CSV table of C-alpha atoms in Angstrom, one decimal:
chain,number,residue,atom,x,y,z
H,45,MET,CA,113.3,100.2,121.1
H,46,GLU,CA,110.9,103.2,120.8
H,47,LEU,CA,108.8,103.5,117.7
H,48,PRO,CA,109.0,106.7,115.6
H,49,ARG,CA,106.5,109.3,116.8
H,50,TYR,CA,103.9,110.6,114.4
H,51,ASP,CA,102.6,114.1,114.9
H,52,ILE,CA,100.0,115.2,112.3
H,53,ASN,CA,100.2,118.8,113.6
H,54,LYS,CA,103.9,119.2,113.0
H,55,TYR,CA,103.6,119.9,109.3
H,56,ASP,CA,101.2,121.8,107.0
H,57,PRO,CA,98.9,119.2,105.5
H,58,LYS,CA,99.2,120.7,102.0
H,59,ARG,CA,103.0,120.4,102.1
H,60,MET,CA,102.6,116.8,103.4
H,61,MET,CA,100.5,116.0,100.3
H,62,LEU,CA,102.8,117.7,97.8
H,63,ILE,CA,105.8,115.4,97.8
H,64,PRO,CA,103.8,112.1,97.3
H,65,LEU,CA,101.7,113.8,94.7
H,66,LEU,CA,104.7,114.9,92.7
H,67,ILE,CA,106.2,111.4,92.9
H,68,PHE,CA,102.9,110.1,91.6
H,69,LEU,CA,102.9,112.5,88.7
H,70,VAL,CA,106.4,111.6,87.7
H,71,ALA,CA,105.6,107.9,87.9
H,72,ALA,CA,102.4,108.4,85.9
H,73,ALA,CA,104.5,110.1,83.1
H,74,ILE,CA,106.9,107.2,83.1
H,75,VAL,CA,104.1,104.6,83.0
H,76,GLY,CA,102.3,106.6,80.2
H,77,PHE,CA,105.5,106.8,78.1
H,78,THR,CA,106.0,103.0,78.5
H,79,PHE,CA,102.4,102.3,77.6
H,80,VAL,CA,102.7,104.4,74.4
H,81,THR,CA,106.0,102.6,73.4
H,82,THR,CA,105.1,99.0,74.4
H,83,GLY,CA,101.3,98.9,74.8
H,84,MET,CA,101.7,97.9,78.5
H,85,PRO,CA,102.2,100.1,81.6
H,86,VAL,CA,105.3,98.2,82.4
H,87,THR,CA,107.8,96.8,80.0
H,88,PRO,CA,106.5,93.3,79.2
H,89,GLY,CA,108.6,90.2,79.7
H,90,ILE,CA,108.4,87.1,77.6
H,91,ASP,CA,105.2,86.0,79.4
H,92,PHE,CA,103.3,88.8,77.7
H,93,ALA,CA,105.5,89.9,74.7
H,94,GLY,CA,106.3,86.3,73.6
H,95,GLY,CA,109.7,84.8,73.4
H,96,THR,CA,111.8,81.8,74.3
H,97,ALA,CA,113.1,80.6,77.7
H,98,VAL,CA,116.0,78.1,77.8
H,99,THR,CA,117.4,76.2,80.7
H,100,ILE,CA,120.9,74.9,80.3
H,101,HIS,CA,123.5,73.3,82.5
H,102,THR,CA,127.1,74.1,81.5
H,103,THR,CA,130.5,75.2,82.8
H,104,ASP,CA,130.5,78.1,80.4
H,105,THR,CA,130.6,81.6,81.8
H,106,LYS,CA,127.8,84.1,81.1
H,107,GLU,CA,130.2,85.9,78.7
H,108,GLN,CA,130.8,82.8,76.7
H,109,ILE,CA,127.0,82.0,76.6
H,110,ALA,CA,126.3,85.6,75.4
H,111,ALA,CA,128.9,85.3,72.7
H,112,TYR,CA,127.5,82.0,71.5
H,113,TYR,CA,124.0,83.6,71.2
H,114,ALA,CA,125.3,86.9,69.7
H,115,ASP,CA,123.1,86.4,66.6
H,116,TYR,CA,119.9,85.9,68.6
H,117,PRO,CA,117.8,88.4,70.7
H,118,LEU,CA,119.2,87.4,74.1
H,119,LYS,CA,117.5,89.5,76.8
H,120,SER,CA,118.9,88.1,80.0
H,121,ILE,CA,121.0,85.3,81.6
H,122,ASP,CA,120.0,84.3,85.1
H,123,GLY,CA,122.0,81.8,87.2
H,124,GLY,CA,120.9,79.6,90.0
H,125,VAL,CA,119.0,76.8,88.2
H,126,GLY,CA,120.6,73.9,89.9
H,127,SER,CA,124.4,73.2,89.8
H,128,GLY,CA,126.0,75.1,86.9
H,129,GLY,CA,122.5,76.0,85.5
H,130,TYR,CA,121.4,79.1,83.6
H,131,TYR,CA,118.1,80.4,82.7
H,132,LEU,CA,118.1,82.4,79.4
H,133,LYS,CA,115.4,84.6,78.0
H,134,PHE,CA,115.2,85.5,74.3
H,135,GLY,CA,112.9,88.0,72.5
H,136,PRO,CA,110.4,87.0,69.7
H,137,MET,CA,111.9,85.3,66.7
H,138,SER,CA,110.6,84.3,63.3
H,139,ASN,CA,109.9,80.6,62.5
H,140,GLU,CA,113.1,80.3,60.4
H,141,GLU,CA,115.1,81.9,63.2
H,142,MET,CA,113.5,79.6,65.8
H,143,MET,CA,114.3,76.5,63.8
H,144,GLN,CA,117.9,77.5,63.5
H,145,PHE,CA,118.0,78.6,67.2
H,146,ASN,CA,116.8,75.1,68.3
H,147,GLU,CA,119.5,73.4,66.2
H,148,ASP,CA,122.2,75.6,67.5
H,149,THR,CA,121.1,75.3,71.1
H,150,LEU,CA,120.8,71.5,71.0
H,151,ALA,CA,124.1,71.2,69.2
H,152,LYS,CA,125.9,73.1,71.9
H,153,TYR,CA,123.8,72.1,74.9
H,154,PRO,CA,122.1,68.7,74.2
H,155,ASP,CA,120.3,68.6,77.5
H,156,ALA,CA,118.8,72.1,77.2
H,157,SER,CA,115.1,72.7,77.9
H,158,ILE,CA,113.5,75.1,75.4
H,159,ASP,CA,110.1,76.7,76.1
H,160,GLN,CA,108.5,79.0,73.6
H,161,ILE,CA,105.7,81.5,74.2
H,162,GLY,CA,104.0,82.8,71.0
H,163,ALA,CA,103.2,86.4,70.6
H,164,ASN,CA,99.4,85.6,70.3
H,165,PHE,CA,99.4,83.7,73.5
H,166,GLY,CA,101.4,86.5,75.2
H,167,ALA,CA,98.8,89.0,74.0
H,168,THR,CA,96.1,86.9,75.5
H,169,LEU,CA,97.9,86.8,78.8
H,170,GLN,CA,98.3,90.6,78.6
H,171,SER,CA,94.5,91.2,78.4
H,172,GLN,CA,93.8,88.7,81.1
H,173,ALA,CA,96.3,90.3,83.4
H,174,MET,CA,94.9,93.8,82.8
H,175,ILE,CA,91.4,92.5,83.4
H,176,ALA,CA,92.5,90.9,86.7
H,177,ILE,CA,94.0,94.2,87.9
H,178,LEU,CA,91.0,96.2,86.8
H,179,PHE,CA,88.5,93.9,88.6
H,180,ALA,CA,90.7,94.1,91.7
H,181,PHE,CA,90.5,97.9,91.7
H,182,ILE,CA,86.7,97.8,91.1
H,183,GLY,CA,86.2,95.3,93.9
H,184,MET,CA,88.4,97.4,96.2
H,185,ALA,CA,86.5,100.6,95.3
H,186,ILE,CA,83.1,99.0,96.0
H,187,VAL,CA,84.2,97.7,99.4
H,188,VAL,CA,85.8,101.0,100.4
H,189,PHE,CA,82.7,103.1,99.5
H,190,VAL,CA,80.3,100.7,101.2
H,191,ALA,CA,82.5,100.7,104.3
H,192,PHE,CA,82.8,104.5,104.7
H,193,ARG,CA,79.9,105.9,102.7
H,194,LYS,CA,81.7,109.3,102.6
H,195,LEU,CA,83.0,110.4,99.3
H,196,ILE,CA,86.3,112.1,100.2
H,197,PRO,CA,87.7,109.6,102.6
H,198,ALA,CA,86.7,106.6,100.4
H,199,ALA,CA,88.0,108.3,97.2
H,200,THR,CA,91.3,109.0,99.0
H,201,VAL,CA,91.7,105.3,99.9
H,202,VAL,CA,91.0,104.3,96.3
H,203,PHE,CA,93.4,106.9,95.0
H,204,ALA,CA,96.1,105.8,97.4
H,205,GLY,CA,95.8,102.3,96.0
H,206,VAL,CA,96.0,103.6,92.4
H,207,ALA,CA,99.0,105.7,93.3
H,208,ASP,CA,100.8,102.9,95.0
H,209,ILE,CA,100.5,100.6,91.9
H,210,THR,CA,101.4,103.5,89.5
H,211,ILE,CA,104.5,104.5,91.4
H,212,THR,CA,105.6,100.9,91.8
H,213,ALA,CA,105.1,100.4,88.0
H,214,GLY,CA,107.1,103.5,87.3
H,215,VAL,CA,110.0,102.3,89.5
H,216,MET,CA,109.8,98.9,87.8
H,217,ASN,CA,110.3,100.6,84.4
H,218,VAL,CA,113.3,102.6,85.8
H,219,VAL,CA,115.1,99.7,87.4
H,220,GLY,CA,114.3,97.2,84.6
H,221,ILE,CA,111.9,94.8,86.3
H,222,GLU,CA,109.7,93.4,83.5
H,223,LEU,CA,106.0,92.7,83.8
H,224,SER,CA,105.5,88.9,84.1
H,225,LEU,CA,102.9,86.6,85.6
H,226,ALA,CA,104.9,86.7,88.8
H,227,THR,CA,105.2,90.4,89.1
H,228,THR,CA,101.6,90.8,88.1
H,229,ALA,CA,100.7,88.7,91.1
H,230,ALA,CA,102.9,90.9,93.3
H,231,LEU,CA,101.1,94.0,92.0
H,232,LEU,CA,97.7,92.4,92.9
H,233,MET,CA,99.1,91.7,96.4
H,234,LEU,CA,100.1,95.4,96.7
H,235,ILE,CA,96.5,96.4,96.1
H,236,GLY,CA,95.5,94.5,99.2
H,237,TYR,CA,98.4,95.9,101.3
H,238,SER,CA,97.6,99.4,100.3
H,239,VAL,CA,93.9,99.1,101.0
H,240,ASP,CA,94.7,97.5,104.4
H,241,SER,CA,96.9,100.3,105.7
H,242,ASN,CA,94.7,103.1,104.3
H,243,ILE,CA,91.5,101.6,105.7
H,244,LEU,CA,93.2,101.2,109.1
H,245,LEU,CA,94.1,104.9,109.1
H,246,THR,CA,90.7,106.1,107.8
H,247,SER,CA,88.6,103.9,110.1
H,248,LYS,CA,90.5,104.9,113.2
H,249,VAL,CA,90.3,108.6,112.4
H,250,LEU,CA,86.6,108.7,111.4
H,251,LYS,CA,85.1,106.2,113.7
H,252,ARG,CA,86.9,106.8,117.0
H,253,GLN,CA,86.5,109.6,119.5
H,254,GLY,CA,89.3,111.8,120.7
H,255,LYS,CA,91.7,114.4,119.3
H,256,LEU,CA,92.8,114.0,115.7
H,257,ALA,CA,96.5,114.0,116.6
H,258,GLU,CA,96.0,111.1,119.1
H,259,LYS,CA,94.0,109.1,116.7
H,260,MET,CA,96.5,109.6,113.9
H,261,ALA,CA,99.4,108.6,116.3
H,262,GLY,CA,97.5,105.4,117.4
H,263,ALA,CA,96.8,104.4,113.8
H,264,PHE,CA,100.4,105.0,112.8
H,265,HIS,CA,101.7,102.9,115.7
H,266,THR,CA,99.5,99.9,114.5
H,267,GLY,CA,100.2,100.5,110.8
H,268,PHE,CA,103.9,100.9,111.2
H,269,ILE,CA,104.2,97.6,113.1
H,270,MET,CA,102.1,95.8,110.4
H,271,THR,CA,104.0,97.2,107.5
H,272,THR,CA,107.5,96.9,108.8
H,273,THR,CA,106.8,93.3,109.9
H,274,THR,CA,105.7,92.4,106.4
H,275,LEU,CA,108.6,94.4,104.9
H,276,GLY,CA,111.1,92.6,107.0
H,277,ALA,CA,109.8,89.2,105.9
H,278,ILE,CA,109.9,90.3,102.2
H,279,VAL,CA,113.4,91.7,102.6
H,280,ALA,CA,114.5,88.4,103.9
H,281,MET,CA,113.0,86.6,100.9
H,282,PHE,CA,114.7,89.2,98.6
H,283,ILE,CA,118.1,88.4,100.2
H,284,VAL,CA,117.6,84.7,99.9
H,285,ALA,CA,116.5,84.9,96.3
H,286,LEU,CA,119.4,87.2,95.5
H,287,ILE,CA,122.0,84.8,97.1
H,288,GLY,CA,120.4,81.8,95.5
H,289,GLN,CA,119.8,83.6,92.2
H,290,VAL,CA,116.1,82.7,91.9
H,291,PRO,CA,114.8,85.4,89.5
H,292,THR,CA,111.1,84.8,90.1
H,293,LEU,CA,111.3,85.2,93.8
H,294,TYR,CA,113.7,88.1,93.4
H,295,ASN,CA,111.4,90.0,91.2
H,296,ILE,CA,108.3,89.4,93.4
H,297,ALA,CA,110.2,90.5,96.5
H,298,ALA,CA,111.6,93.6,94.7
H,299,VAL,CA,108.1,94.7,93.5
H,300,LEU,CA,106.6,94.2,97.0
H,301,ILE,CA,109.5,96.1,98.7
H,302,ILE,CA,109.0,99.0,96.3
H,303,GLY,CA,105.3,99.0,96.8
H,304,LEU,CA,105.3,98.8,100.6
H,305,ILE,CA,107.7,101.8,100.8
H,306,CYS,CA,105.4,103.8,98.4
H,307,ASP,CA,102.4,102.7,100.5
H,308,MET,CA,103.9,104.1,103.7
H,309,ILE,CA,104.7,107.4,102.0
H,310,PHE,CA,101.3,107.8,100.5
H,311,THR,CA,99.3,106.6,103.6
H,312,TRP,CA,101.0,108.7,106.2
H,313,ALA,CA,101.7,111.8,104.1
H,314,PHE,CA,99.0,112.1,101.4
H,315,ASN,CA,96.1,110.3,102.9
H,316,ALA,CA,96.7,111.7,106.4
H,317,GLY,CA,96.9,115.2,105.0
H,318,VAL,CA,93.6,114.8,103.1
H,319,LEU,CA,91.9,113.4,106.2
H,320,ARG,CA,93.2,116.3,108.4
H,321,ILE,CA,91.9,118.9,105.9
H,322,TYR,CA,88.6,117.1,105.6
H,323,LEU,CA,88.0,116.8,109.3
H,324,GLU,CA,89.0,120.4,110.0
H,325,LYS,CA,86.4,121.6,107.4
H,326,GLU,CA,83.8,119.3,108.9
H,327,ASP,CA,84.4,120.8,112.3
H,328,GLU,CA,84.1,124.3,110.8
H,329,LYS,CA,80.7,123.4,109.4
H,330,LYS,CA,79.5,122.2,112.8
H,331,GLN,CA,80.6,125.3,114.7
H,332,PRO,CA,78.3,127.8,113.0
H,333,GLU,CA,75.4,125.4,113.6
H,334,THR,CA,76.2,125.3,117.3
H,335,ASN,CA,76.6,129.1,117.5
H,336,ASN,CA,73.3,129.8,115.6
H,337,LYS,CA,71.2,127.8,118.0
H,338,PRO,CA,68.5,130.0,119.7
H,339,LYS,CA,69.3,130.8,123.3
H,340,ILE,CA,66.5,130.3,125.9
H,341,LYS,CA,66.0,133.5,127.8
H,342,GLY,CA,65.0,133.3,131.5
H,343,SER,CA,61.4,134.6,132.3
H,344,LYS,CA,61.0,137.8,134.2
H,345,SER,CA,59.2,137.6,137.5
């Protein structure tokens, strides 16, 4: 099977950059709106907002369970916790509500496992998660600038990483994937994936000899194989988690799939377009210097 061919000269670089940039701006608006309304860039789950998680084993249907908890802030019902098991998530409740909730749950499901996360503890996890992501970006930026020592290529790699996370966060808000400890870990993994593919492209284009189109095509060949191999493994994990109804793995896989697709778009459209414009301008700067060199005239006999 022949791999897709990548020709950087086929499209205008500014048009190549326009679509991913528009996607980024839309995602940034969604993330900004979510931050204003919730205080987090992605709608927080019970790990960060606080709440109660309950594991029960019953023959009741999801509709019957939802009807029983109609008076409580039930957020989701996930299956797949053993045979006939369900994993229920509830929003924050007052102390009085929580006491009554425990009584009602144990009366109906005596073997239920109830785990509560307080709002204060959730706020602490929020700040720690944001600090982890911030330090990941700072570390990435330092490594990239040290590696290339050229402002525009290095800044483009960093921006591609920021854009990848922002677009993924925007899609998470749209499709309803909440920010949890598991999805935070997936976002941190995406920073590594994004930097890896963009550094591959930038290093091959800047540090190798030859025509730009050939260097771009070679980088795409390697990057496409790397990304699609990873994507294939994650899609397999997504399918298994979906069939087995394992919500944690399902959410991690979904976030990684979204992020890898965004990374491919931004790497081979936006970053490639920036590098083409940058290198063309660098060549233009070199040409006048070559033309202005004094010519050595031959001596007359």
